[in-house]
GROMACS .gro file of C-alpha atoms in nm:
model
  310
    1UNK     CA    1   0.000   0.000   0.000
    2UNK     CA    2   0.122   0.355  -0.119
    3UNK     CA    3   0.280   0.584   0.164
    4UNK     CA    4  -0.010   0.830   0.079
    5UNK     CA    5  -0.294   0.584   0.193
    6UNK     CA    6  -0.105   0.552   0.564
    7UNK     CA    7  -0.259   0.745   0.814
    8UNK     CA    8   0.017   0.759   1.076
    9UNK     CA    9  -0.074   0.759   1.464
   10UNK     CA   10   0.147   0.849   1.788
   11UNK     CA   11  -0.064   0.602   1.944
   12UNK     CA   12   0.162   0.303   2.073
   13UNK     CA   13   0.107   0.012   2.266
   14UNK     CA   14   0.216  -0.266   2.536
   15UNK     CA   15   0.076  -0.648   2.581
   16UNK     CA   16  -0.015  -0.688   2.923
   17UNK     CA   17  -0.146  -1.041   3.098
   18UNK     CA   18  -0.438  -1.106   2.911
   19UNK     CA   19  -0.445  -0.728   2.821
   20UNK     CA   20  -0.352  -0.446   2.604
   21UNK     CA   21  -0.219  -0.087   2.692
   22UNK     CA   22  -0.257   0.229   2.439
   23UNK     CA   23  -0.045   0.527   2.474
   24UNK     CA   24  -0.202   0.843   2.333
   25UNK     CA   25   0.053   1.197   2.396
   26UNK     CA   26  -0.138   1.281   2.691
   27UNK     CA   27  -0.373   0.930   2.785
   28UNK     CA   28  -0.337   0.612   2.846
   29UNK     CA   29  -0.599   0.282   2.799
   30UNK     CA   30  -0.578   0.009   2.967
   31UNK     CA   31  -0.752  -0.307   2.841
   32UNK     CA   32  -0.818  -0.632   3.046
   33UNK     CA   33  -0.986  -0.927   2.959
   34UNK     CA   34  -1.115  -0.992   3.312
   35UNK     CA   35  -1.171  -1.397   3.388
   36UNK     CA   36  -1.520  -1.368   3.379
   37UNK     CA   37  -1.469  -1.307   3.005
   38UNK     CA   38  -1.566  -0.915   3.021
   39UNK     CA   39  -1.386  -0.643   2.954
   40UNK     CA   40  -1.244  -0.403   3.145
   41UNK     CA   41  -1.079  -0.054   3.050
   42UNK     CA   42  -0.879   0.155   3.275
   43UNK     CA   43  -0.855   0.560   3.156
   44UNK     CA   44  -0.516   0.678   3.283
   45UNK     CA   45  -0.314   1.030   3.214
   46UNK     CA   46   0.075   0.927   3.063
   47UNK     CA   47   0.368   1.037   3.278
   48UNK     CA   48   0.432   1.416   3.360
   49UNK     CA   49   0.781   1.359   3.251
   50UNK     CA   50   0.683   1.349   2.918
   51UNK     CA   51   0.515   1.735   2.946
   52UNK     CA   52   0.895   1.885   3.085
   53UNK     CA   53   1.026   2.062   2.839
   54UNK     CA   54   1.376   1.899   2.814
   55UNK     CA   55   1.174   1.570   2.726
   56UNK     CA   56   1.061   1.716   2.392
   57UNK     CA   57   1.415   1.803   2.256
   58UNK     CA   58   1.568   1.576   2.028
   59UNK     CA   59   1.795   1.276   2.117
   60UNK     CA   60   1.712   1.384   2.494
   61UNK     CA   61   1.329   1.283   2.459
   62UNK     CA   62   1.421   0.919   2.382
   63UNK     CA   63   1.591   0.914   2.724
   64UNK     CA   64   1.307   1.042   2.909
   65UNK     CA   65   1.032   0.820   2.669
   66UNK     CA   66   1.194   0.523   2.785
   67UNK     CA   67   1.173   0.594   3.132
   68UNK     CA   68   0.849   0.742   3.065
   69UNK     CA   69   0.771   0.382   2.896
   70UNK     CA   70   0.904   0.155   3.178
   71UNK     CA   71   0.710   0.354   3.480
   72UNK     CA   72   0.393   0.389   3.232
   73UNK     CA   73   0.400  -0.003   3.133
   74UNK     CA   74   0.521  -0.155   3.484
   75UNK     CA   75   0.180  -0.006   3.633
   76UNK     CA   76   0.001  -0.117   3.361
   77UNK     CA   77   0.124  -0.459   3.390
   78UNK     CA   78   0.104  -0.505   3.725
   79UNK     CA   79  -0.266  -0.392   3.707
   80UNK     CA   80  -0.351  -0.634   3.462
   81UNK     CA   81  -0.224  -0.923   3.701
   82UNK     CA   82  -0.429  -0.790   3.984
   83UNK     CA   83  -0.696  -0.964   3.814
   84UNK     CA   84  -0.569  -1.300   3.807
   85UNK     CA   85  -0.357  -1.291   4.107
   86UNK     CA   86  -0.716  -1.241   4.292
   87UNK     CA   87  -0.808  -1.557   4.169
   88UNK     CA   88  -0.498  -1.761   4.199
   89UNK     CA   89  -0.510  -1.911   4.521
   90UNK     CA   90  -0.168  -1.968   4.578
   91UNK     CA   91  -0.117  -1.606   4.558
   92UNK     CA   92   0.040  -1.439   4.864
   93UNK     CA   93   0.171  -1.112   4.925
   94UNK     CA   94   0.575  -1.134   4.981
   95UNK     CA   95   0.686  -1.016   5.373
   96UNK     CA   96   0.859  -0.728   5.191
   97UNK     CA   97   0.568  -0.607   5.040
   98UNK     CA   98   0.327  -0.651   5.375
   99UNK     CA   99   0.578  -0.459   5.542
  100UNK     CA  100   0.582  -0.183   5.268
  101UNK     CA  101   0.226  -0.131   5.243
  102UNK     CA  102   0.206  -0.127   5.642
  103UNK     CA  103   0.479   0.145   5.690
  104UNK     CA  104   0.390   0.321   5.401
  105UNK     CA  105   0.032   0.286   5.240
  106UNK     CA  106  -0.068   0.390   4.877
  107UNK     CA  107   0.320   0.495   4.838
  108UNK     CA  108   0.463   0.131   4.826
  109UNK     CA  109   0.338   0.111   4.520
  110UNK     CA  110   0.562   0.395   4.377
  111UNK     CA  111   0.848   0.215   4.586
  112UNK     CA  112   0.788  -0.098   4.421
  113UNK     CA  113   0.786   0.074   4.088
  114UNK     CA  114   1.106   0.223   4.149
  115UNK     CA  115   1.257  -0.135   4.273
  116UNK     CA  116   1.102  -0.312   3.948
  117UNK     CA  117   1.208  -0.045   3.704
  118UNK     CA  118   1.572  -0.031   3.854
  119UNK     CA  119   1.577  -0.429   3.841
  120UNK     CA  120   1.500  -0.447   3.514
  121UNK     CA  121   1.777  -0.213   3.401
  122UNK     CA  122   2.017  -0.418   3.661
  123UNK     CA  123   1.889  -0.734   3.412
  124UNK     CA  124   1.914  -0.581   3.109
  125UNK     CA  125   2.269  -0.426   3.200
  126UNK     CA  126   2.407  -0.763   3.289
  127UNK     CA  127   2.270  -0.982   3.044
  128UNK     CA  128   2.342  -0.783   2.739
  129UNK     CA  129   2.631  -0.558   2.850
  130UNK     CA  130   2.810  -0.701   3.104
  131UNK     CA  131   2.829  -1.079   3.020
  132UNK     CA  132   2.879  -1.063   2.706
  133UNK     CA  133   3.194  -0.770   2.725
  134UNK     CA  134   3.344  -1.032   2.984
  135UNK     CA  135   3.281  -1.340   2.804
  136UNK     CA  136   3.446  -1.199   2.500
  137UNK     CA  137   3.728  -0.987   2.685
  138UNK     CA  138   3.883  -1.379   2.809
  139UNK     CA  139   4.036  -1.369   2.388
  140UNK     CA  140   4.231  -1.067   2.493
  141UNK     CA  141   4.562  -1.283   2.485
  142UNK     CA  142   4.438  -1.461   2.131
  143UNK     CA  143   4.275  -1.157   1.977
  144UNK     CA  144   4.432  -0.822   1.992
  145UNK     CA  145   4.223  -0.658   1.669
  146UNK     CA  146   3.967  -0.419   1.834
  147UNK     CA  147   3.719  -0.414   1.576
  148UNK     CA  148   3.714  -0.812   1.607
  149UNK     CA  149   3.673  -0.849   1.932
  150UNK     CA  150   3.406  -0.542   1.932
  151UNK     CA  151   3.234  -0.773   1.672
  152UNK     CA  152   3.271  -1.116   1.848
  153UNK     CA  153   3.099  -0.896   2.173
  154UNK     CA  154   2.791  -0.760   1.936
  155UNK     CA  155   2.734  -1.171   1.802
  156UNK     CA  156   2.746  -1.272   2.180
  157UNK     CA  157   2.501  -0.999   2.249
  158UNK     CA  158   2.202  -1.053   2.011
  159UNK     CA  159   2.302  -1.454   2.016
  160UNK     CA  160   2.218  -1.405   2.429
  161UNK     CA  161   1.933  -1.154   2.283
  162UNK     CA  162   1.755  -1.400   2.110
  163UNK     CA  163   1.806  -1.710   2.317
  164UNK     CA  164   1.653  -1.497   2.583
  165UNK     CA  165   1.346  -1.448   2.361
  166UNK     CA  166   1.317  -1.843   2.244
  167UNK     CA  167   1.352  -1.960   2.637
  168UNK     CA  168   1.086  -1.747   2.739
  169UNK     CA  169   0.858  -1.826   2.447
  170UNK     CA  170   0.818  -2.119   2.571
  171UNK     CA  171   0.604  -2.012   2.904
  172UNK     CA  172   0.290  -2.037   2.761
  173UNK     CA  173   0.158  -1.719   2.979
  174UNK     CA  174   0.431  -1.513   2.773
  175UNK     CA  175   0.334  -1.717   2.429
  176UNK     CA  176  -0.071  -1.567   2.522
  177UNK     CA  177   0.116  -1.221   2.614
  178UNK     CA  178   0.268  -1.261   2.241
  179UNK     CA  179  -0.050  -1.315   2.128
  180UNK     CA  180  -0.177  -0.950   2.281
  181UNK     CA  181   0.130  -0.817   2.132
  182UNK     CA  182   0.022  -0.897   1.752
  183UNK     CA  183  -0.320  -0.765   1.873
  184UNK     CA  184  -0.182  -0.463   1.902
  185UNK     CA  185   0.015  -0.456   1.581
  186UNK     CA  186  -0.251  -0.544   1.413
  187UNK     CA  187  -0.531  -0.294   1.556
  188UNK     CA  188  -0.260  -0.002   1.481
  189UNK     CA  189  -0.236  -0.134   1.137
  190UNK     CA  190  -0.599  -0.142   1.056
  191UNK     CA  191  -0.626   0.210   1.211
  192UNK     CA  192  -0.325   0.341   0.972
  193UNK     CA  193  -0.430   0.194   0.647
  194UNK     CA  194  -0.749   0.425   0.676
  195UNK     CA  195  -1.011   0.112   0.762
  196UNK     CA  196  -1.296   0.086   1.073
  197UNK     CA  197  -1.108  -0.108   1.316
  198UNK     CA  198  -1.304  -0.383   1.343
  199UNK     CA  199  -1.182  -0.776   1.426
  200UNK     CA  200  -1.266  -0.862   1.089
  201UNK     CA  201  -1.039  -0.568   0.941
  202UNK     CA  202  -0.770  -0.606   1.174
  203UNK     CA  203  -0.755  -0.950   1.164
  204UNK     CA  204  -0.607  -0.948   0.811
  205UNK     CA  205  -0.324  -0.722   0.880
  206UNK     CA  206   0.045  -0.856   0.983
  207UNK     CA  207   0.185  -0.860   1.332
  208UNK     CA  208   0.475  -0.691   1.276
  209UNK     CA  209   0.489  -0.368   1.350
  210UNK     CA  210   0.807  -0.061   1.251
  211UNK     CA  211   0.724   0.138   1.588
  212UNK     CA  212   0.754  -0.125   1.840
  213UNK     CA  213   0.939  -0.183   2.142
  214UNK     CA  214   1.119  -0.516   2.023
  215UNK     CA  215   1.266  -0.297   1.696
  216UNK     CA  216   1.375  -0.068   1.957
  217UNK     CA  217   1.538  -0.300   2.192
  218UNK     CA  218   1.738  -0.461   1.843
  219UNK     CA  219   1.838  -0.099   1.727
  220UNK     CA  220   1.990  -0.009   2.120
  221UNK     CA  221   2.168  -0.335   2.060
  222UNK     CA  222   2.321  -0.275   1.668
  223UNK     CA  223   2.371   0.123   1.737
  224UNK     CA  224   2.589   0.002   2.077
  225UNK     CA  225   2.780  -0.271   1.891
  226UNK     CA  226   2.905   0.055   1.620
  227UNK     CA  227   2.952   0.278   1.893
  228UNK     CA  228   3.174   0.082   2.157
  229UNK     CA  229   3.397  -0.056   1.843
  230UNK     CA  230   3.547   0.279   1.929
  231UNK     CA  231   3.605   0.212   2.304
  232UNK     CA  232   3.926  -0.014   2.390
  233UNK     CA  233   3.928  -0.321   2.556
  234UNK     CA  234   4.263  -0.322   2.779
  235UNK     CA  235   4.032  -0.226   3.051
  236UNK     CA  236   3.702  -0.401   3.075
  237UNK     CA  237   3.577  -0.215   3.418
  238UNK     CA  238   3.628   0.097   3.249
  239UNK     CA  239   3.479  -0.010   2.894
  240UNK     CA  240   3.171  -0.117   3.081
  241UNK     CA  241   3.153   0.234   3.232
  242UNK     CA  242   3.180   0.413   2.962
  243UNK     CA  243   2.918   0.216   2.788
  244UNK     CA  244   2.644   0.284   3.107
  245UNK     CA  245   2.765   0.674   3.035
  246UNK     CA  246   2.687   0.603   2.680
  247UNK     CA  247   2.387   0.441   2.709
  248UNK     CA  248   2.179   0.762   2.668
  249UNK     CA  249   2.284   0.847   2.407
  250UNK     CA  250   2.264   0.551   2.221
  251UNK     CA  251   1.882   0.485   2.344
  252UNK     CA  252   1.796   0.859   2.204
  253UNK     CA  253   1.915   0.738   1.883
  254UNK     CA  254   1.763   0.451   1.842
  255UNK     CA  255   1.419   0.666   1.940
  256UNK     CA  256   1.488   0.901   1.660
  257UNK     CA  257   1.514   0.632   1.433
  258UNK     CA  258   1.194   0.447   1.550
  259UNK     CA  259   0.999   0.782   1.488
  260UNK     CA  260   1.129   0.825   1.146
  261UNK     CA  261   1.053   0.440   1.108
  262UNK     CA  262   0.722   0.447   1.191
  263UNK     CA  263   0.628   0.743   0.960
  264UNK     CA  264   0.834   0.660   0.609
  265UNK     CA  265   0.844   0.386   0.380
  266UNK     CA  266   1.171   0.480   0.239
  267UNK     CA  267   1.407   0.243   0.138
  268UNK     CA  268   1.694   0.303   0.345
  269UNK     CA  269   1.439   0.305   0.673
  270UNK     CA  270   1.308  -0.007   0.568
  271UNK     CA  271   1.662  -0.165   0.541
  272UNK     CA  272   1.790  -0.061   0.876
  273UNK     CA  273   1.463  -0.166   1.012
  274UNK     CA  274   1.412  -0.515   0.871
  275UNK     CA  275   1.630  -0.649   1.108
  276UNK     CA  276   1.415  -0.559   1.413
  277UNK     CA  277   1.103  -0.639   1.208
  278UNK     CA  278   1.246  -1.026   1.171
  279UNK     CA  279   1.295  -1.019   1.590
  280UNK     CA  280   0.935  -0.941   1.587
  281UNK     CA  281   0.824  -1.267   1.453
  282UNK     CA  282   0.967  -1.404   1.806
  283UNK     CA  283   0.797  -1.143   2.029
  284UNK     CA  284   0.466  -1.118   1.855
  285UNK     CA  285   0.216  -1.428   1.771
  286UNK     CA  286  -0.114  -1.447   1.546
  287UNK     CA  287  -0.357  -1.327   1.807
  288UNK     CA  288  -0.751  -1.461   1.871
  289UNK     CA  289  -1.061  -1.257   1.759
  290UNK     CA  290  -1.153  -1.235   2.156
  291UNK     CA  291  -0.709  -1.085   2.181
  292UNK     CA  292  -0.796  -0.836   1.915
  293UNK     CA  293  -1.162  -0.758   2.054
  294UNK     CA  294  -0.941  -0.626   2.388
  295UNK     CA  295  -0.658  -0.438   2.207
  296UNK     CA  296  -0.946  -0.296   1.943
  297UNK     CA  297  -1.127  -0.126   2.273
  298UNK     CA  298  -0.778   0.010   2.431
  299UNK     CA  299  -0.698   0.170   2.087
  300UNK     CA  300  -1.054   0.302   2.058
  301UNK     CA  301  -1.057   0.431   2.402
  302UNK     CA  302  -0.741   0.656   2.326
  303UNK     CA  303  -0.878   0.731   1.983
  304UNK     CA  304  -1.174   0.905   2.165
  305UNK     CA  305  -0.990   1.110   2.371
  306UNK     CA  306  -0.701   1.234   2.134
  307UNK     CA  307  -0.960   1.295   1.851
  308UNK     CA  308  -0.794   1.468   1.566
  309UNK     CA  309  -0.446   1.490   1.750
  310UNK     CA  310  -0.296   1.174   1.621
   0.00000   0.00000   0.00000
């Protein structure tokens, strides 16, 4: 389909446990296929960092979306296991949490956003930065060439990438939470090409999506792999350092890129981007009518509020 019959949207999403999130620039739907089959949606207003004005300049605003992102989809996730947790018996509230919520109320829930968001950086960090940069720094005495070495580390890190992705596949909550994911891809398809979103319309359109957290996740990993060819290896502490210094920079680059992405079909865009488009077809998965029925309210909920401001 011609450039000219894409209608482009800001709107963005997240799969959630049994659930879909929509990001509009100012609100935020939350979709959840409750387990008495209805559906619930939850009207939200996005993270005030995203209204500072520093947030909006270039290169800088990808730094600030992502942490914008994390805070924004950790809530939404963790309210769309509320609902099942309520009905899994075994449930039971950790004694760090008991004690949180007694010492502190309605704020241990912004403590244990904080202590999830910071964890997940502490994962990311060490699985894709700090194993792989040792691993490959123990051919220091074999391999002297820089560049090699810099390229041996960037195999390691999207080989440990995608085996990450394949081992968790396999969880069949995450394969359903793939499932919500093409849901998504598909309902902001259906919107763009200028049809009703409907199940029937969506259904037909891929999973795969340009402007989507997986392509973003690949392009941090390629545009970190060019960058730190630069930095030397004779110390690894510091070459780890200066990568966690760097690491803003290369995430608001790789944001600039997924906005451009998202809005061209150019050639070159498409090339840089395929790569992150084939990672997709791990993280996303044909999705049910009942999936799309719960990502097609989200979207429409947003829709609704952002009217023309798309």
């Amino acid at each position: 389909m011609s450039e000219k019959k894409i209608k482009y949207t800001s709107i963005g999403g997240q799969a959630l446990i049994e659930g879909v999130m929509m990001r509009g620039k100012e609100d935020i739907a939350i979709a959840v296929r409750k387990p008495d089959g209805n559906i619930e949606v939850k009207m939200e207003k996005g993270s005030p960092i995203e209204k500072w004005k520093i947030a909006k300049m270039p290169i800088l605003r990808g730094v600030f979306n992502l942490v914008a992102s994390m805070t924004v989809g950790i809530k939404a996730l963790t309210y769309s296991a509320e609902f099942y947790a309520e009905t899994d018996e075994n449930y039971e509230q950790s004694k760090f949490e008991k004690f949180l919520y007694t010492k502190l109320g309605k704020r241990a829930d912004d403590i244990l956003m904080a202590i999830s968001i910071l964890t997940a950086f502490g994962f990311a960090l060490v699985l894709f930065g700090i194993v792989p940069t040792f691993s490959v720094g123990l051919l220091k005495s074999v391999i002297t060439n820089q560049i090699l070495l810099s390229a041996i580390e960037g195999v390691v890190k999207i080989g440990v990438f995608i085996a990450y992705i394949v081992i968790i596949s396999q969880m069949k909550d995450i394969r359903r939470v793939f499932q919500y994911h093409g849901a998504e891809h598909k309902t902001i398809h259906c919107f763009e090409h200028g049809e009703e979103v409907t199940v029937e319309n969506a259904r037909k359109y891929t999973t795969l999506h340009p402007r989507c957290g997986t392509s973003f996740v690949f392009l941090v990993l390629m545009i970190s792999i060019i960058l730190f060819t630069f930095i030397g290896w004779s110390n690894l502490i510091i070459r780890i350092l200066t990568k966690i210094v760097l690491l803003p920079l290369v995430a608001g680059l790789s944001y600039e890129f997924i906005k451009i992405a998202g809005k061209s079909q150019a050639g070159w865009v498409k090339m840089i981007g395929a790569p992150g488009l084939w990672m997709q077809k791990l993280t996303t998965r044909e999705p049910d009518d009942q999936q799309l029925e719960v990502a097609i309210a989200a979207f429409k909920s947003v829709l609704d509020r952002m009217g023309s401001d798309l």
